[in-house]
Amino acid sequence: MAVLVVGRRECREIREAGATQWPAGPADDSVARRAFNRRPMLKPPRPRPLAAALLLLLTGCMGHGAVPLTRWPPPPPVVTSGAFAMPDGARLPYRQWLPDGEPAAVVLALHGMNDSRDAWEIPAADFARAGIAVFAPDQRGFGEAPGRGFWPGDAALVADARTMADTLRRRYPRARLILMGESMGAAVLMCLATGADPPPADGYVLVAPAVWGRAEMNILLRASLWLATGIAPGLELTGAPVRKVASSNRAAIVRLSTDPLTIRRTRVDAVHGLVDLMDAALAAAPRFSAPALFLYGGHDELVPDAATAATWRALPAGERRAFYPNGYHLLLRDLDRARPIGDIEAWIRDPASPLPSGAEPAARQWLGQQD
């Protein structure tokens, strides 16, 4: 992550990076702005690995560093199937993948932080072949949805998800309605399912939920985020100094990195908002009572093991957990994605049947090994 704590040293680092003006932001960064203007230009900075890691881990920004290329491919085309209408007039574009004939199940699929509706194009094609329809929207603040780049707030994300779920239920009254989320999208659904007015869903699939709340962070990370939010909430950050592997599928990361819908610079206040959401999702785990399948990969470098283990332990006993030792954060885009995708398809068809991959015994073994 780029600089989170913005004080004298950070003002110097911003100048060292070549800036001649303080980055755009709200008026309450005036103290830091004056400090910045007083500092002389110095030699190029060294990246701050801790700060860089915080932005990368919180936002799920994979960055271009994960796939070094001498020549980047052209950006993929932007595909839109329609838009969900929200009560406030906002329209959230979506992509859809439909099976031949009437679907046995319909999935509302919510993407992760800084991603878009394109997040689901790899697994959705498999789901459609299995008779499962997928509707993947841009969540508010992301992709081509209103407020791109600005955090919309937990309440707005949850309310939008409820509205979209209700829309699909009315459109497909005879099909099973499954709410599926990846990373941030899974955190939104955890809050939705445990809120005062959950939608009429038949089940939830939660892939690598973003549950790295403050309770699982060390004090330095919490303090850095608190200070940065107070001093420069509009400062835009990237995860460029840090190399994290989000998937074993290099082509999928290139696709994500070149997608014009992907957000590549994250405001500090958006990071703060994401952490608030992760706090809420972690707190929601003990109250989660809806039928659900939780999935996590052994090579996830974005959501720490400890945070996932704390969430899984807090879940009621009846919730299903699946662990994939070779899986990364973007489980459904990995080279080994057939195993989790097959498990999801089997669970949607029959939530009571064992998962074909054997990921549930692996989950029990993994959880027992966590401190």
mmCIF file of C-alpha atoms in Angstrom:
data_model
loop_
_atom_site.group_PDB
_atom_site.id
_atom_site.type_symbol
_atom_site.label_atom_id
_atom_site.label_comp_id
_atom_site.label_asym_id
_atom_site.label_seq_id
_atom_site.Cartn_x
_atom_site.Cartn_y
_atom_site.Cartn_z
ATOM 1 C CA MET A 1 0.000 0.000 0.000
ATOM 2 C CA ALA A 2 1.125 3.536 -0.528
ATOM 3 C CA VAL A 3 1.324 5.913 2.433
ATOM 4 C CA LEU A 4 -1.456 5.645 4.990
ATOM 5 C CA VAL A 5 -0.126 7.768 7.847
ATOM 6 C CA VAL A 6 0.132 11.302 6.481
ATOM 7 C CA GLY A 7 2.390 13.420 8.665
ATOM 8 C CA ARG A 8 5.761 15.145 8.179
ATOM 9 C CA ARG A 9 7.498 12.029 6.952
ATOM 10 C CA GLU A 10 4.639 11.157 4.617
ATOM 11 C CA CYS A 11 4.490 14.684 3.221
ATOM 12 C CA ARG A 12 8.157 14.281 2.386
ATOM 13 C CA GLU A 13 7.482 10.916 0.720
ATOM 14 C CA ILE A 14 4.719 12.385 -1.413
ATOM 15 C CA ARG A 15 7.090 15.135 -2.579
ATOM 16 C CA GLU A 16 9.840 12.582 -3.171
ATOM 17 C CA ALA A 17 7.476 10.665 -5.429
ATOM 18 C CA GLY A 18 7.479 13.653 -7.755
ATOM 19 C CA ALA A 19 4.363 15.516 -6.644
ATOM 20 C CA THR A 20 4.412 19.301 -6.945
ATOM 21 C CA GLN A 21 0.957 19.776 -5.423
ATOM 22 C CA TRP A 22 -0.838 18.167 -2.494
ATOM 23 C CA PRO A 23 -3.180 15.406 -3.791
ATOM 24 C CA ALA A 24 -6.781 16.451 -4.197
ATOM 25 C CA GLY A 25 -8.908 15.925 -1.098
ATOM 26 C CA PRO A 26 -11.440 17.551 1.206
ATOM 27 C CA ALA A 27 -10.765 20.756 3.078
ATOM 28 C CA ASP A 28 -9.913 19.037 6.358
ATOM 29 C CA ASP A 29 -6.466 18.007 5.055
ATOM 30 C CA SER A 30 -5.275 21.624 5.278
ATOM 31 C CA VAL A 31 -2.759 20.933 8.079
ATOM 32 C CA ALA A 32 -1.071 18.218 6.077
ATOM 33 C CA ARG A 33 -1.265 20.410 2.968
ATOM 34 C CA ARG A 34 0.647 23.227 4.694
ATOM 35 C CA ALA A 35 3.235 20.776 6.003
ATOM 36 C CA PHE A 36 3.656 19.400 2.516
ATOM 37 C CA ASN A 37 4.170 22.840 1.021
ATOM 38 C CA ARG A 38 6.908 23.664 3.543
ATOM 39 C CA ARG A 39 9.024 20.590 2.848
ATOM 40 C CA PRO A 40 11.873 20.669 0.285
ATOM 41 C CA MET A 41 12.096 18.182 -2.543
ATOM 42 C CA LEU A 42 14.347 15.252 -1.607
ATOM 43 C CA LYS A 43 15.637 12.050 -3.166
ATOM 44 C CA PRO A 44 13.271 9.263 -4.341
ATOM 45 C CA PRO A 45 11.542 7.448 -1.481
ATOM 46 C CA ARG A 46 11.735 3.904 -0.313
ATOM 47 C CA PRO A 47 8.340 2.196 -0.247
ATOM 48 C CA ARG A 48 6.834 1.519 3.187
ATOM 49 C CA PRO A 49 6.085 -2.214 3.025
ATOM 50 C CA LEU A 50 3.726 -2.263 6.006
ATOM 51 C CA ALA A 51 1.581 0.552 4.641
ATOM 52 C CA ALA A 52 1.648 -0.930 1.165
ATOM 53 C CA ALA A 53 0.560 -4.310 2.485
ATOM 54 C CA LEU A 54 -2.331 -2.754 4.378
ATOM 55 C CA LEU A 55 -3.831 -1.142 1.290
ATOM 56 C CA LEU A 56 -3.362 -4.275 -0.778
ATOM 57 C CA LEU A 57 -4.850 -6.591 1.818
ATOM 58 C CA LEU A 58 -7.759 -4.314 2.624
ATOM 59 C CA THR A 59 -8.801 -3.505 -0.913
ATOM 60 C CA GLY A 60 -8.003 -6.721 -2.747
ATOM 61 C CA CYS A 61 -6.123 -4.667 -5.363
ATOM 62 C CA MET A 62 -3.867 -7.185 -7.008
ATOM 63 C CA GLY A 63 -1.849 -4.593 -8.852
ATOM 64 C CA HIS A 64 0.111 -5.083 -12.060
ATOM 65 C CA GLY A 65 3.169 -6.252 -10.155
ATOM 66 C CA ALA A 66 1.670 -9.732 -9.810
ATOM 67 C CA VAL A 67 1.895 -10.259 -13.566
ATOM 68 C CA PRO A 68 5.010 -8.546 -14.965
ATOM 69 C CA LEU A 69 4.597 -8.153 -18.712
ATOM 70 C CA THR A 70 6.679 -6.457 -21.351
ATOM 71 C CA ARG A 71 3.540 -5.596 -23.306
ATOM 72 C CA TRP A 72 0.045 -5.382 -21.877
ATOM 73 C CA PRO A 73 -2.844 -6.712 -23.963
ATOM 74 C CA PRO A 74 -5.565 -4.314 -25.067
ATOM 75 C CA PRO A 75 -8.385 -3.776 -22.575
ATOM 76 C CA PRO A 76 -11.269 -6.212 -22.884
ATOM 77 C CA PRO A 77 -14.613 -4.982 -24.186
ATOM 78 C CA VAL A 78 -17.212 -3.732 -21.726
ATOM 79 C CA VAL A 79 -20.273 -5.990 -21.721
ATOM 80 C CA THR A 80 -23.627 -5.018 -20.208
ATOM 81 C CA SER A 81 -26.800 -7.111 -20.145
ATOM 82 C CA GLY A 82 -29.078 -4.697 -18.299
ATOM 83 C CA ALA A 83 -29.377 -2.698 -15.075
ATOM 84 C CA PHE A 84 -31.100 -3.104 -11.721
ATOM 85 C CA ALA A 85 -33.211 -0.087 -10.733
ATOM 86 C CA MET A 86 -32.782 1.096 -7.141
ATOM 87 C CA PRO A 87 -35.475 2.986 -5.163
ATOM 88 C CA ASP A 88 -33.393 6.193 -5.214
ATOM 89 C CA GLY A 89 -33.181 6.166 -9.016
ATOM 90 C CA ALA A 90 -29.683 4.675 -9.239
ATOM 91 C CA ARG A 91 -29.140 2.029 -11.891
ATOM 92 C CA LEU A 92 -26.631 -0.757 -11.306
ATOM 93 C CA PRO A 93 -25.418 -2.364 -14.566
ATOM 94 C CA TYR A 94 -25.191 -6.136 -14.615
ATOM 95 C CA ARG A 95 -24.026 -9.033 -16.757
ATOM 96 C CA GLN A 96 -26.089 -12.171 -17.043
ATOM 97 C CA TRP A 97 -25.346 -15.760 -17.977
ATOM 98 C CA LEU A 98 -28.460 -17.818 -18.682
ATOM 99 C CA PRO A 99 -28.817 -21.573 -19.177
ATOM 100 C CA ASP A 100 -30.767 -23.174 -21.971
ATOM 101 C CA GLY A 101 -34.328 -23.418 -20.760
ATOM 102 C CA GLU A 102 -35.767 -22.510 -17.364
ATOM 103 C CA PRO A 103 -33.064 -22.205 -14.667
ATOM 104 C CA ALA A 104 -33.204 -24.494 -11.652
ATOM 105 C CA ALA A 105 -31.523 -21.786 -9.599
ATOM 106 C CA VAL A 106 -30.770 -18.089 -9.966
ATOM 107 C CA VAL A 107 -27.650 -16.519 -8.463
ATOM 108 C CA LEU A 108 -27.128 -12.883 -7.524
ATOM 109 C CA ALA A 109 -23.316 -12.598 -7.597
ATOM 110 C CA LEU A 110 -21.579 -9.688 -5.827
ATOM 111 C CA HIS A 111 -17.963 -8.822 -6.649
ATOM 112 C CA GLY A 112 -15.081 -7.809 -4.397
ATOM 113 C CA MET A 113 -13.482 -4.453 -3.640
ATOM 114 C CA ASN A 114 -12.477 -2.455 -6.745
ATOM 115 C CA ASP A 115 -13.715 -5.264 -9.013
ATOM 116 C CA SER A 116 -16.834 -5.234 -11.174
ATOM 117 C CA ARG A 117 -19.517 -7.372 -12.796
ATOM 118 C CA ASP A 118 -16.774 -8.941 -14.908
ATOM 119 C CA ALA A 119 -15.494 -10.786 -11.818
ATOM 120 C CA TRP A 120 -17.883 -13.646 -12.534
ATOM 121 C CA GLU A 121 -17.364 -14.321 -16.238
ATOM 122 C CA ILE A 122 -15.200 -17.412 -15.649
ATOM 123 C CA PRO A 123 -17.333 -19.311 -13.093
ATOM 124 C CA ALA A 124 -20.661 -18.010 -14.411
ATOM 125 C CA ALA A 125 -20.209 -19.810 -17.720
ATOM 126 C CA ASP A 126 -19.813 -23.090 -15.818
ATOM 127 C CA PHE A 127 -22.844 -22.355 -13.658
ATOM 128 C CA ALA A 128 -24.967 -21.622 -16.734
ATOM 129 C CA ARG A 129 -23.994 -24.965 -18.276
ATOM 130 C CA ALA A 130 -25.201 -26.587 -15.045
ATOM 131 C CA GLY A 131 -28.620 -24.942 -15.365
ATOM 132 C CA ILE A 132 -27.904 -22.042 -13.003
ATOM 133 C CA ALA A 133 -28.567 -18.452 -14.098
ATOM 134 C CA VAL A 134 -26.133 -15.792 -12.873
ATOM 135 C CA PHE A 135 -26.773 -12.063 -12.536
ATOM 136 C CA ALA A 136 -23.632 -10.106 -11.629
ATOM 137 C CA PRO A 137 -24.084 -6.358 -10.986
ATOM 138 C CA ASP A 138 -21.646 -3.534 -10.437
ATOM 139 C CA GLN A 139 -22.151 -2.602 -6.813
ATOM 140 C CA ARG A 140 -22.662 1.060 -6.006
ATOM 141 C CA GLY A 141 -19.316 2.888 -6.143
ATOM 142 C CA PHE A 142 -17.700 0.336 -8.484
ATOM 143 C CA GLY A 143 -17.560 -0.492 -12.181
ATOM 144 C CA GLU A 144 -20.024 1.725 -14.021
ATOM 145 C CA ALA A 145 -22.376 2.124 -11.061
ATOM 146 C CA PRO A 146 -23.015 5.606 -9.604
ATOM 147 C CA GLY A 147 -20.341 7.058 -7.331
ATOM 148 C CA ARG A 148 -17.402 5.187 -8.856
ATOM 149 C CA GLY A 149 -14.378 5.378 -6.569
ATOM 150 C CA PHE A 150 -16.300 6.661 -3.529
ATOM 151 C CA TRP A 151 -17.343 4.411 -0.661
ATOM 152 C CA PRO A 152 -21.162 4.273 -0.622
ATOM 153 C CA GLY A 153 -21.518 3.036 2.958
ATOM 154 C CA ASP A 154 -22.454 -0.354 4.375
ATOM 155 C CA ALA A 155 -26.150 0.488 4.564
ATOM 156 C CA ALA A 156 -26.348 1.416 0.870
ATOM 157 C CA LEU A 157 -24.535 -1.740 -0.250
ATOM 158 C CA VAL A 158 -26.780 -3.945 1.882
ATOM 159 C CA ALA A 159 -29.957 -2.145 0.771
ATOM 160 C CA ASP A 160 -28.951 -2.478 -2.891
ATOM 161 C CA ALA A 161 -28.327 -6.208 -2.463
ATOM 162 C CA ARG A 162 -31.744 -6.634 -0.860
ATOM 163 C CA THR A 163 -33.444 -4.765 -3.714
ATOM 164 C CA MET A 164 -31.671 -6.849 -6.362
ATOM 165 C CA ALA A 165 -32.505 -10.090 -4.560
ATOM 166 C CA ASP A 166 -36.169 -9.082 -4.362
ATOM 167 C CA THR A 167 -36.125 -8.237 -8.076
ATOM 168 C CA LEU A 168 -34.766 -11.655 -9.020
ATOM 169 C CA ARG A 169 -37.215 -13.418 -6.722
ATOM 170 C CA ARG A 170 -40.119 -11.721 -8.491
ATOM 171 C CA ARG A 171 -38.609 -12.466 -11.898
ATOM 172 C CA TYR A 172 -37.964 -16.160 -11.142
ATOM 173 C CA PRO A 173 -40.563 -17.197 -8.549
ATOM 174 C CA ARG A 174 -40.081 -20.967 -9.068
ATOM 175 C CA ALA A 175 -36.267 -21.094 -9.060
ATOM 176 C CA ARG A 176 -34.027 -21.378 -6.014
ATOM 177 C CA LEU A 177 -32.529 -17.963 -5.234
ATOM 178 C CA ILE A 178 -28.882 -18.090 -4.169
ATOM 179 C CA LEU A 179 -26.940 -15.026 -3.040
ATOM 180 C CA MET A 180 -23.230 -15.412 -3.785
ATOM 181 C CA GLY A 181 -20.419 -13.039 -2.899
ATOM 182 C CA GLU A 182 -16.667 -12.880 -3.298
ATOM 183 C CA SER A 183 -14.511 -11.080 -0.719
ATOM 184 C CA MET A 184 -16.195 -7.690 -0.119
ATOM 185 C CA GLY A 185 -19.354 -8.978 -1.797
ATOM 186 C CA ALA A 186 -19.473 -11.867 0.678
ATOM 187 C CA ALA A 187 -19.114 -9.417 3.573
ATOM 188 C CA VAL A 188 -22.094 -7.440 2.244
ATOM 189 C CA LEU A 189 -24.166 -10.625 2.143
ATOM 190 C CA MET A 190 -23.182 -11.629 5.681
ATOM 191 C CA CYS A 191 -24.547 -8.291 6.877
ATOM 192 C CA LEU A 192 -27.653 -8.671 4.726
ATOM 193 C CA ALA A 193 -28.446 -12.182 5.977
ATOM 194 C CA THR A 194 -28.188 -11.148 9.640
ATOM 195 C CA GLY A 195 -29.989 -7.815 9.326
ATOM 196 C CA ALA A 196 -33.501 -6.868 10.314
ATOM 197 C CA ASP A 197 -35.046 -7.620 6.915
ATOM 198 C CA PRO A 198 -33.209 -10.413 5.068
ATOM 199 C CA PRO A 199 -34.451 -11.191 1.559
ATOM 200 C CA PRO A 200 -36.298 -14.403 0.647
ATOM 201 C CA ALA A 201 -33.150 -16.282 -0.390
ATOM 202 C CA ASP A 202 -32.788 -20.059 -0.389
ATOM 203 C CA GLY A 203 -29.107 -19.953 0.479
ATOM 204 C CA TYR A 204 -25.798 -18.085 0.471
ATOM 205 C CA VAL A 205 -22.420 -18.931 -1.053
ATOM 206 C CA LEU A 206 -19.632 -16.880 0.537
ATOM 207 C CA VAL A 207 -16.266 -17.107 -1.217
ATOM 208 C CA ALA A 208 -13.253 -15.853 0.765
ATOM 209 C CA PRO A 209 -15.326 -13.328 2.760
ATOM 210 C CA ALA A 210 -13.597 -10.055 3.627
ATOM 211 C CA VAL A 211 -13.622 -10.459 7.417
ATOM 212 C CA TRP A 212 -10.284 -8.885 8.380
ATOM 213 C CA GLY A 213 -11.860 -6.560 10.929
ATOM 214 C CA ARG A 214 -10.083 -4.369 13.418
ATOM 215 C CA ALA A 215 -10.256 -7.094 16.060
ATOM 216 C CA GLU A 216 -7.873 -9.141 13.900
ATOM 217 C CA MET A 217 -5.481 -6.254 13.058
ATOM 218 C CA ASN A 218 -2.493 -5.145 15.066
ATOM 219 C CA ILE A 219 -2.513 -1.731 16.708
ATOM 220 C CA LEU A 220 -0.134 -0.188 14.155
ATOM 221 C CA LEU A 221 -2.455 -0.977 11.252
ATOM 222 C CA ARG A 222 -5.497 0.292 13.139
ATOM 223 C CA ALA A 223 -3.725 3.500 14.127
ATOM 224 C CA SER A 224 -2.404 4.086 10.608
ATOM 225 C CA LEU A 225 -5.858 3.842 9.105
ATOM 226 C CA TRP A 226 -7.406 6.051 11.795
ATOM 227 C CA LEU A 227 -4.812 8.796 11.313
ATOM 228 C CA ALA A 228 -4.934 8.686 7.527
ATOM 229 C CA THR A 229 -8.717 8.878 7.481
ATOM 230 C CA GLY A 230 -8.668 11.917 9.742
ATOM 231 C CA ILE A 231 -5.881 13.767 7.927
ATOM 232 C CA ALA A 232 -6.287 12.922 4.231
ATOM 233 C CA PRO A 233 -9.443 10.901 3.535
ATOM 234 C CA GLY A 234 -9.353 11.812 -0.156
ATOM 235 C CA LEU A 235 -5.763 10.691 -0.708
ATOM 236 C CA GLU A 236 -5.669 8.022 -3.428
ATOM 237 C CA LEU A 237 -3.459 5.008 -2.869
ATOM 238 C CA THR A 238 -2.272 2.047 -4.900
ATOM 239 C CA GLY A 239 -0.881 -1.343 -3.953
ATOM 240 C CA ALA A 240 1.911 -1.083 -6.518
ATOM 241 C CA PRO A 241 4.864 -1.523 -4.092
ATOM 242 C CA VAL A 242 3.567 -4.906 -2.908
ATOM 243 C CA ARG A 243 3.422 -8.140 -4.857
ATOM 244 C CA LYS A 244 0.667 -10.476 -3.711
ATOM 245 C CA VAL A 245 -0.700 -13.428 -5.633
ATOM 246 C CA ALA A 246 -4.488 -13.318 -5.819
ATOM 247 C CA SER A 247 -4.915 -16.320 -8.118
ATOM 248 C CA SER A 248 -2.962 -19.154 -9.687
ATOM 249 C CA ASN A 249 -4.526 -18.111 -12.995
ATOM 250 C CA ARG A 250 -2.202 -15.520 -14.539
ATOM 251 C CA ALA A 251 -4.606 -14.838 -17.404
ATOM 252 C CA ALA A 252 -7.382 -13.983 -14.938
ATOM 253 C CA ILE A 253 -5.166 -11.442 -13.178
ATOM 254 C CA VAL A 254 -4.208 -9.850 -16.492
ATOM 255 C CA ARG A 255 -7.913 -9.710 -17.348
ATOM 256 C CA LEU A 256 -8.679 -7.997 -14.040
ATOM 257 C CA SER A 257 -5.751 -5.594 -14.340
ATOM 258 C CA THR A 258 -6.637 -4.455 -17.858
ATOM 259 C CA ASP A 259 -10.398 -4.289 -17.366
ATOM 260 C CA PRO A 260 -11.548 -0.659 -17.747
ATOM 261 C CA LEU A 261 -14.127 -1.307 -15.019
ATOM 262 C CA THR A 262 -11.454 -2.131 -12.419
ATOM 263 C CA ILE A 263 -10.586 0.636 -9.944
ATOM 264 C CA ARG A 264 -6.809 0.989 -9.568
ATOM 265 C CA ARG A 265 -6.501 3.880 -7.113
ATOM 266 C CA THR A 266 -8.299 3.684 -3.778
ATOM 267 C CA ARG A 267 -9.262 6.605 -1.567
ATOM 268 C CA VAL A 268 -8.237 6.348 2.083
ATOM 269 C CA ASP A 269 -11.827 6.863 3.198
ATOM 270 C CA ALA A 270 -12.879 3.944 0.979
ATOM 271 C CA VAL A 271 -10.335 1.732 2.753
ATOM 272 C CA HIS A 272 -11.803 2.938 6.056
ATOM 273 C CA GLY A 273 -15.280 2.078 4.812
ATOM 274 C CA LEU A 274 -14.176 -1.400 3.792
ATOM 275 C CA VAL A 275 -12.734 -2.015 7.253
ATOM 276 C CA ASP A 276 -16.027 -0.899 8.805
ATOM 277 C CA LEU A 277 -17.795 -3.428 6.574
ATOM 278 C CA MET A 278 -15.346 -6.177 7.552
ATOM 279 C CA ASP A 279 -15.941 -5.341 11.225
ATOM 280 C CA ALA A 280 -19.672 -5.724 10.656
ATOM 281 C CA ALA A 281 -19.269 -9.003 8.754
ATOM 282 C CA LEU A 282 -17.069 -10.498 11.468
ATOM 283 C CA ALA A 283 -19.572 -9.422 14.126
ATOM 284 C CA ALA A 284 -22.405 -10.951 12.084
ATOM 285 C CA ALA A 285 -20.901 -14.456 12.047
ATOM 286 C CA PRO A 286 -22.444 -15.694 15.343
ATOM 287 C CA ARG A 287 -25.903 -14.570 14.170
ATOM 288 C CA PHE A 288 -25.680 -16.195 10.740
ATOM 289 C CA SER A 289 -28.519 -18.722 10.564
ATOM 290 C CA ALA A 290 -29.364 -18.962 6.844
ATOM 291 C CA PRO A 291 -28.273 -22.020 4.819
ATOM 292 C CA ALA A 292 -24.784 -21.195 3.570
ATOM 293 C CA LEU A 293 -21.554 -22.530 2.144
ATOM 294 C CA PHE A 294 -18.358 -20.723 3.202
ATOM 295 C CA LEU A 295 -15.245 -21.268 1.031
ATOM 296 C CA TYR A 296 -11.585 -20.391 1.660
ATOM 297 C CA GLY A 297 -8.243 -21.215 0.018
ATOM 298 C CA GLY A 298 -5.014 -22.227 1.695
ATOM 299 C CA HIS A 299 -2.992 -19.740 -0.399
ATOM 300 C CA ASP A 300 -5.233 -16.721 0.239
ATOM 301 C CA GLU A 301 -2.796 -13.811 0.671
ATOM 302 C CA LEU A 302 -5.470 -11.115 1.016
ATOM 303 C CA VAL A 303 -7.654 -12.336 3.901
ATOM 304 C CA PRO A 304 -5.435 -13.661 6.732
ATOM 305 C CA ASP A 305 -5.906 -17.184 8.052
ATOM 306 C CA ALA A 306 -6.566 -15.889 11.560
ATOM 307 C CA ALA A 307 -9.459 -13.704 10.429
ATOM 308 C CA THR A 308 -11.120 -16.537 8.518
ATOM 309 C CA ALA A 309 -10.564 -18.983 11.382
ATOM 310 C CA ALA A 310 -12.133 -16.537 13.852
ATOM 311 C CA THR A 311 -15.144 -16.182 11.564
ATOM 312 C CA TRP A 312 -15.563 -19.911 11.034
ATOM 313 C CA ARG A 313 -15.363 -20.596 14.767
ATOM 314 C CA ALA A 314 -18.022 -17.961 15.423
ATOM 315 C CA LEU A 315 -20.481 -19.474 12.929
ATOM 316 C CA PRO A 316 -23.332 -21.652 14.207
ATOM 317 C CA ALA A 317 -22.615 -25.370 14.040
ATOM 318 C CA GLY A 318 -24.885 -26.061 11.062
ATOM 319 C CA GLU A 319 -23.092 -23.814 8.566
ATOM 320 C CA ARG A 320 -21.055 -25.577 5.852
ATOM 321 C CA ARG A 321 -17.351 -24.806 5.482
ATOM 322 C CA ALA A 322 -15.108 -25.790 2.573
ATOM 323 C CA PHE A 323 -11.307 -25.493 2.483
ATOM 324 C CA TYR A 324 -9.108 -25.826 -0.609
ATOM 325 C CA PRO A 325 -5.394 -26.203 0.245
ATOM 326 C CA ASN A 326 -4.282 -25.090 -3.232
ATOM 327 C CA GLY A 327 -6.788 -22.247 -3.549
ATOM 328 C CA TYR A 328 -6.033 -18.521 -3.700
ATOM 329 C CA HIS A 329 -8.228 -15.525 -2.885
ATOM 330 C CA LEU A 330 -9.956 -15.615 -6.260
ATOM 331 C CA LEU A 331 -10.936 -19.249 -5.824
ATOM 332 C CA LEU A 332 -13.418 -19.334 -8.674
ATOM 333 C CA ARG A 333 -10.859 -17.949 -11.137
ATOM 334 C CA ASP A 334 -7.962 -20.232 -10.139
ATOM 335 C CA LEU A 335 -6.527 -22.900 -12.409
ATOM 336 C CA ASP A 336 -7.946 -25.430 -9.936
ATOM 337 C CA ARG A 337 -11.370 -23.745 -9.906
ATOM 338 C CA ALA A 338 -13.230 -26.885 -11.017
ATOM 339 C CA ARG A 339 -13.231 -28.230 -7.450
ATOM 340 C CA PRO A 340 -14.896 -25.249 -5.712
ATOM 341 C CA ILE A 341 -17.207 -24.625 -8.675
ATOM 342 C CA GLY A 342 -18.287 -28.276 -8.629
ATOM 343 C CA ASP A 343 -18.902 -28.091 -4.885
ATOM 344 C CA ILE A 344 -21.029 -24.964 -5.278
ATOM 345 C CA GLU A 345 -23.097 -26.559 -8.030
ATOM 346 C CA ALA A 346 -23.645 -29.666 -5.887
ATOM 347 C CA TRP A 347 -24.579 -27.591 -2.844
ATOM 348 C CA ILE A 348 -27.060 -25.501 -4.847
ATOM 349 C CA ARG A 349 -28.718 -28.678 -6.150
ATOM 350 C CA ASP A 350 -28.852 -30.300 -2.693
ATOM 351 C CA PRO A 351 -27.649 -28.299 0.345
ATOM 352 C CA ALA A 352 -27.726 -31.433 2.513
ATOM 353 C CA SER A 353 -25.470 -33.623 0.360
ATOM 354 C CA PRO A 354 -21.707 -34.004 0.965
ATOM 355 C CA LEU A 355 -19.448 -31.881 -1.216
ATOM 356 C CA PRO A 356 -17.896 -34.008 -3.982
ATOM 357 C CA SER A 357 -14.360 -32.625 -3.516
ATOM 358 C CA GLY A 358 -14.030 -33.572 0.145
ATOM 359 C CA ALA A 359 -13.422 -29.933 1.081
ATOM 360 C CA GLU A 360 -15.437 -30.197 4.303
ATOM 361 C CA PRO A 361 -13.124 -32.688 6.054
ATOM 362 C CA ALA A 362 -10.252 -30.506 4.840
ATOM 363 C CA ALA A 363 -11.958 -27.504 6.455
ATOM 364 C CA ARG A 364 -12.267 -29.277 9.801
ATOM 365 C CA GLN A 365 -8.631 -30.329 9.671
ATOM 366 C CA TRP A 366 -7.442 -26.828 8.721
ATOM 367 C CA LEU A 367 -9.512 -25.145 11.414
ATOM 368 C CA GLY A 368 -8.153 -27.534 14.035
ATOM 369 C CA GLN A 369 -4.601 -26.519 13.075
ATOM 370 C CA GLN A 370 -5.202 -22.790 13.583
ATOM 371 C CA ASP A 371 -4.054 -21.284 16.873
#
